[in-house]
PDB file of C-alpha atoms in Angstrom:
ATOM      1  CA  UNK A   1      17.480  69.107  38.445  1.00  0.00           C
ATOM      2  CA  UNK A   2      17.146  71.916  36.503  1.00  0.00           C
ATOM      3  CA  UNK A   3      17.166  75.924  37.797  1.00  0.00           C
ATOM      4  CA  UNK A   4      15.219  78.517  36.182  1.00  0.00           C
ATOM      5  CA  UNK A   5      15.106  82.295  37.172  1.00  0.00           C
ATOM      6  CA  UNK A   6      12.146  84.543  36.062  1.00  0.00           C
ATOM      7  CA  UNK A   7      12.744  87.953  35.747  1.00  0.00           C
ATOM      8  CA  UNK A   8      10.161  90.808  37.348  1.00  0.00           C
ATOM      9  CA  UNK A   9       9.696  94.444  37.643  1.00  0.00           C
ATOM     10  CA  UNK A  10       8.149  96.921  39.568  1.00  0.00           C
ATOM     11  CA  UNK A  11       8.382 100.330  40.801  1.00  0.00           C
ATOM     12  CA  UNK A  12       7.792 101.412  44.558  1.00  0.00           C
ATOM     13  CA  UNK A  13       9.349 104.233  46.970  1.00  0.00           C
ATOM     14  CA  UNK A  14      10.264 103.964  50.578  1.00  0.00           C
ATOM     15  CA  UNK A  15      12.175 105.579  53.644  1.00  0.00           C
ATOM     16  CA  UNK A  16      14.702 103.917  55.380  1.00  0.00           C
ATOM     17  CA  UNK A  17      14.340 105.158  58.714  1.00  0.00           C
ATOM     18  CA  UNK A  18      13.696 103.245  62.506  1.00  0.00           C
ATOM     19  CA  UNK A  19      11.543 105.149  64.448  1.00  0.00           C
ATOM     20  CA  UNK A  20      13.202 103.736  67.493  1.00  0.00           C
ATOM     21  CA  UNK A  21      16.698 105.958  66.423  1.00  0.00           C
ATOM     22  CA  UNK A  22      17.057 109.422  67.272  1.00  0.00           C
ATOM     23  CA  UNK A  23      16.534 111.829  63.535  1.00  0.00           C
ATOM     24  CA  UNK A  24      20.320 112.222  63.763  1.00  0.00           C
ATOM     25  CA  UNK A  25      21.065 108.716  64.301  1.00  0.00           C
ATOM     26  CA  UNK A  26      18.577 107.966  61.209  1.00  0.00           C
ATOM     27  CA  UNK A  27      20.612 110.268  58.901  1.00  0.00           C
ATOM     28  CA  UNK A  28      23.838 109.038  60.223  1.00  0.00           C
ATOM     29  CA  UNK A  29      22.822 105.051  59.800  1.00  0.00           C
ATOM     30  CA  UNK A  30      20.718 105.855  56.339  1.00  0.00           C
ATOM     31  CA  UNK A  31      22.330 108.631  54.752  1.00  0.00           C
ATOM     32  CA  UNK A  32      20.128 110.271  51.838  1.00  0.00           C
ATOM     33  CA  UNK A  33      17.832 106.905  51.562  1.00  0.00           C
ATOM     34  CA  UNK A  34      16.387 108.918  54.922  1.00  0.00           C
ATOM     35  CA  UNK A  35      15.044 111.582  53.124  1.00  0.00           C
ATOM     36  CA  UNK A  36      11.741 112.497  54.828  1.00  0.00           C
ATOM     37  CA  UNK A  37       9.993 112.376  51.390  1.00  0.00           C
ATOM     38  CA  UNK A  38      11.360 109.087  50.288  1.00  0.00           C
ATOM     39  CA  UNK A  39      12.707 108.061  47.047  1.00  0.00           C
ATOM     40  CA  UNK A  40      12.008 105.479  44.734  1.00  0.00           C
ATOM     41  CA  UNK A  41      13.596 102.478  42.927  1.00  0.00           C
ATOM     42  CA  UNK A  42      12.595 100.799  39.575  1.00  0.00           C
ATOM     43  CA  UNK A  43      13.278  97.026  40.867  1.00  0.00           C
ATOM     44  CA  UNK A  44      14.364  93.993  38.931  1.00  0.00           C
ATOM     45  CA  UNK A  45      13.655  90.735  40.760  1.00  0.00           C
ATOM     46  CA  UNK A  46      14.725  87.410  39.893  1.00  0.00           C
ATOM     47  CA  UNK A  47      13.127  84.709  41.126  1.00  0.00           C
ATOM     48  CA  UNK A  48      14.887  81.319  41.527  1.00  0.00           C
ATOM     49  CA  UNK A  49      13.248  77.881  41.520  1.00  0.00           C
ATOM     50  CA  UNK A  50      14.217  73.789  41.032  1.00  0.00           C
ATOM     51  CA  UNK A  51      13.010  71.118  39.642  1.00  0.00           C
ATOM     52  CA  UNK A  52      12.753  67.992  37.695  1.00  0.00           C
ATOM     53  CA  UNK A  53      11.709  67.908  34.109  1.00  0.00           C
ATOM     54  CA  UNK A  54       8.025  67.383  34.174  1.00  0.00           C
ATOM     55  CA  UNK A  55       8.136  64.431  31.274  1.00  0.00           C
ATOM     56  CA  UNK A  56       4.478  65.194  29.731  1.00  0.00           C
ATOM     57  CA  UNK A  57       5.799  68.938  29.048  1.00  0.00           C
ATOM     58  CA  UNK A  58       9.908  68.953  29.008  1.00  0.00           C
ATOM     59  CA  UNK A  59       9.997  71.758  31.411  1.00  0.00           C
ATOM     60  CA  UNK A  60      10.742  72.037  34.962  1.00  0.00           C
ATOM     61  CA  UNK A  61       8.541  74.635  35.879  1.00  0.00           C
ATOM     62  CA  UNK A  62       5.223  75.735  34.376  1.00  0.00           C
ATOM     63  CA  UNK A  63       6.087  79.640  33.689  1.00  0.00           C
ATOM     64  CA  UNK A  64       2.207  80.835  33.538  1.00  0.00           C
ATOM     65  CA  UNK A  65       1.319  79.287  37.161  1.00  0.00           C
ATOM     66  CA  UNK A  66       5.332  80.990  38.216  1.00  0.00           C
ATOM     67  CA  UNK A  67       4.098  84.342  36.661  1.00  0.00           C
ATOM     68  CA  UNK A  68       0.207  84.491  38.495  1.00  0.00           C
ATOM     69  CA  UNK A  69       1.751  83.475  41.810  1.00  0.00           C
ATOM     70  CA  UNK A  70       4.737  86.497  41.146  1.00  0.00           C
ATOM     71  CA  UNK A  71       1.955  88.614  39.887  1.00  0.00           C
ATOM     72  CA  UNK A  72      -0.738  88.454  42.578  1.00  0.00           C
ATOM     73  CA  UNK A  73       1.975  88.408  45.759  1.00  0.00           C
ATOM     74  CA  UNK A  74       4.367  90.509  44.526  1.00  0.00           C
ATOM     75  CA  UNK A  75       3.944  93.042  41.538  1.00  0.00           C
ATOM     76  CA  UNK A  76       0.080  94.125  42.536  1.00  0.00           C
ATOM     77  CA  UNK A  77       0.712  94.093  46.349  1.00  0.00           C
ATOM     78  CA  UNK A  78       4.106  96.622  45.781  1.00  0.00           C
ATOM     79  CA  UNK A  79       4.134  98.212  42.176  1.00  0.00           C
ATOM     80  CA  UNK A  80       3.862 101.731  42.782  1.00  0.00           C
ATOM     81  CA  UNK A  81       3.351 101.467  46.453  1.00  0.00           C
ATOM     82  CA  UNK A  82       5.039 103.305  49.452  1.00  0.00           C
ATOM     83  CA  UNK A  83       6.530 100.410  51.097  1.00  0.00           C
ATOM     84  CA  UNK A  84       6.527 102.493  54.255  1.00  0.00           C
ATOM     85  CA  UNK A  85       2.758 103.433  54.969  1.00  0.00           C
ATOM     86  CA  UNK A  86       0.888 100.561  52.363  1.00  0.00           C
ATOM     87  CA  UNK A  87       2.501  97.520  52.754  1.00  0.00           C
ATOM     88  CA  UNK A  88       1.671  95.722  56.312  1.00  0.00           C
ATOM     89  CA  UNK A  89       4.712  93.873  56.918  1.00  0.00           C
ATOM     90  CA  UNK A  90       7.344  96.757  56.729  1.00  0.00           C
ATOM     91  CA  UNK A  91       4.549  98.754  59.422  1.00  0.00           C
ATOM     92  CA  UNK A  92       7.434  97.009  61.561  1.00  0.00           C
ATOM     93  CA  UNK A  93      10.299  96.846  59.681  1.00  0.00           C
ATOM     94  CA  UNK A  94      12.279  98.752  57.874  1.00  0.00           C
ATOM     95  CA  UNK A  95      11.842  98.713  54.497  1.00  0.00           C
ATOM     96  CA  UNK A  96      15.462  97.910  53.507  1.00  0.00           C
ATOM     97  CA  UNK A  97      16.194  95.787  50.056  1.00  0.00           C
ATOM     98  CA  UNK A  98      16.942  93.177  52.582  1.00  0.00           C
ATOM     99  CA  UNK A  99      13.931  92.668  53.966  1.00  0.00           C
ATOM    100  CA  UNK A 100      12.044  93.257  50.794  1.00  0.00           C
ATOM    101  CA  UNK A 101      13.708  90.813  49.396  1.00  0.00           C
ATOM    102  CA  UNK A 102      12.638  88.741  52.577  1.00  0.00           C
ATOM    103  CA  UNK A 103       9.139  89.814  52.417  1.00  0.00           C
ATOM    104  CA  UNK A 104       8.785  88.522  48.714  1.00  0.00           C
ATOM    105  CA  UNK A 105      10.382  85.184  49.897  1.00  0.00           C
ATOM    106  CA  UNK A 106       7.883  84.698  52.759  1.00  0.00           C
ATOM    107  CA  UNK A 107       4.892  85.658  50.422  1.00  0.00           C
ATOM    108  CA  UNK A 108       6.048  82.918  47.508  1.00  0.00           C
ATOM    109  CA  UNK A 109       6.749  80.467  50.123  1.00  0.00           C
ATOM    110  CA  UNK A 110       3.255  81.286  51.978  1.00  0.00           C
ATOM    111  CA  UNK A 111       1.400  80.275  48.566  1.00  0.00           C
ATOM    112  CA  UNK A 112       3.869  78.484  46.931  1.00  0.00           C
ATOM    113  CA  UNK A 113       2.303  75.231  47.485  1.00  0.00           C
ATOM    114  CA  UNK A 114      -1.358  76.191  46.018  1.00  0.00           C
ATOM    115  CA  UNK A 115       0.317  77.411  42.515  1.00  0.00           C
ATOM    116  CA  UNK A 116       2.291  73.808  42.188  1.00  0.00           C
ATOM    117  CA  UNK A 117       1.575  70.318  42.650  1.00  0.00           C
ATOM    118  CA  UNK A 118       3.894  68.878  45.643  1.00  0.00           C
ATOM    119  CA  UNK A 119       6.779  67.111  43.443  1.00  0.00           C
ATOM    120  CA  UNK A 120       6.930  70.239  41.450  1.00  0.00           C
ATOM    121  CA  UNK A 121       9.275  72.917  41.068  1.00  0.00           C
ATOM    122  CA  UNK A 122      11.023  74.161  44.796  1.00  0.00           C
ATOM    123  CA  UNK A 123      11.477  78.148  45.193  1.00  0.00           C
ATOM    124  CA  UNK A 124      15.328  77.894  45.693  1.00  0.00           C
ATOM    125  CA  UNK A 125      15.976  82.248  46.034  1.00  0.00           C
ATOM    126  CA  UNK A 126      14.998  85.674  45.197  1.00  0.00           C
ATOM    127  CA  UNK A 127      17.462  88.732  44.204  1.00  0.00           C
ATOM    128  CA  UNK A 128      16.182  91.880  43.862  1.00  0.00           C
ATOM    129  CA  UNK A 129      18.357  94.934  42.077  1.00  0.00           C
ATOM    130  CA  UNK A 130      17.249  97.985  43.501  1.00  0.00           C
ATOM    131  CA  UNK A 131      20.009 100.059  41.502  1.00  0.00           C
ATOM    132  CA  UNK A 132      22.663  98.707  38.962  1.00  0.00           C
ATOM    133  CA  UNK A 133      25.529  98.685  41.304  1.00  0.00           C
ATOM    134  CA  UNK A 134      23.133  96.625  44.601  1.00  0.00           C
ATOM    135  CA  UNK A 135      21.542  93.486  44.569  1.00  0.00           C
ATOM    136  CA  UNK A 136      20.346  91.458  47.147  1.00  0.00           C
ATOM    137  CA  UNK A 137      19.835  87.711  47.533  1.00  0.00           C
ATOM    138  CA  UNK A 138      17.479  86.094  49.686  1.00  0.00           C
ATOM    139  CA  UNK A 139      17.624  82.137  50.110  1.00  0.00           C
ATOM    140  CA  UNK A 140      14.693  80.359  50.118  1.00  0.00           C
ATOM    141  CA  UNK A 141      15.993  77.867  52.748  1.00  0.00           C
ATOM    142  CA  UNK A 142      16.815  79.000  56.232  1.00  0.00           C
ATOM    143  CA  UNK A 143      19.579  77.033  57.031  1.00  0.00           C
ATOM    144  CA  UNK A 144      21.281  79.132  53.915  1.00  0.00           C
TER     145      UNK A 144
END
């Protein structure tokens, strides 16, 4: 087996805040990323995937089909985006690194299988570095 990681940006702002929590209980849990106006990160994320060497091609994943899949369910959806108010799936969530990084798992796994044929390359994690002292790193595999 062989593990390659892709490397992605994008840019995108949110608010950590629960609107379930009182506004002192928001500061308290979320400090300045509570900020009424948001605030923005540049992120880097890697994504992580598995497989044999294809023998036609030497390579274990095919990096243009890896880069349209990244591209259409991850870079258009969030770059420049307020994660808060334009992207559905944090309407209910918070839009933490955590679950971004979650989101971006569900939406590779979700199409994963339409990008590669089914002995093909596995989608083994995603990190995403929202600053250069956090990263986060999602598996791709529940039981992990």
């Amino acid at each position: 087996m062989i593990r390659v990681t892709r490397t992605y940006r994008f840019s995108a702002s949110h608010r950590l805040h629960t609107p379930a929590r009182s506004a002192a209980e928001n500061r308290e849990l979320y400090g300045k990323c509570n900020n009424p106006f948001g605030h923005g990160h540049n992120y880097e994320v890697a994504v992580s995937v598995r497989g044999p060497l294809d023998p036609r091609t030497a390579r274990a994943v095919d990096i243009a089909a890896l880069d349209r899949l990244v591209r259409q369910q991850v870079l258009e959806p969030f770059e420049h985006r307020n994660l808060n108010t334009e992207v559905a799936a944090f309407g209910a969530a918070v839009p933490t690194s955590e679950n971004l990084g979650r989101e971006i798992v569900r939406r590779l796994a979700q199409n994963w299988s339409a990008a590669f044929p089914e002995n093909g390359p596995v989608l083994e994690k995603v990190s995403i570095a929202e600053t250069a002292r956090n990263t986060f790193e999602v598996s791709a595999h529940e039981d992990e």
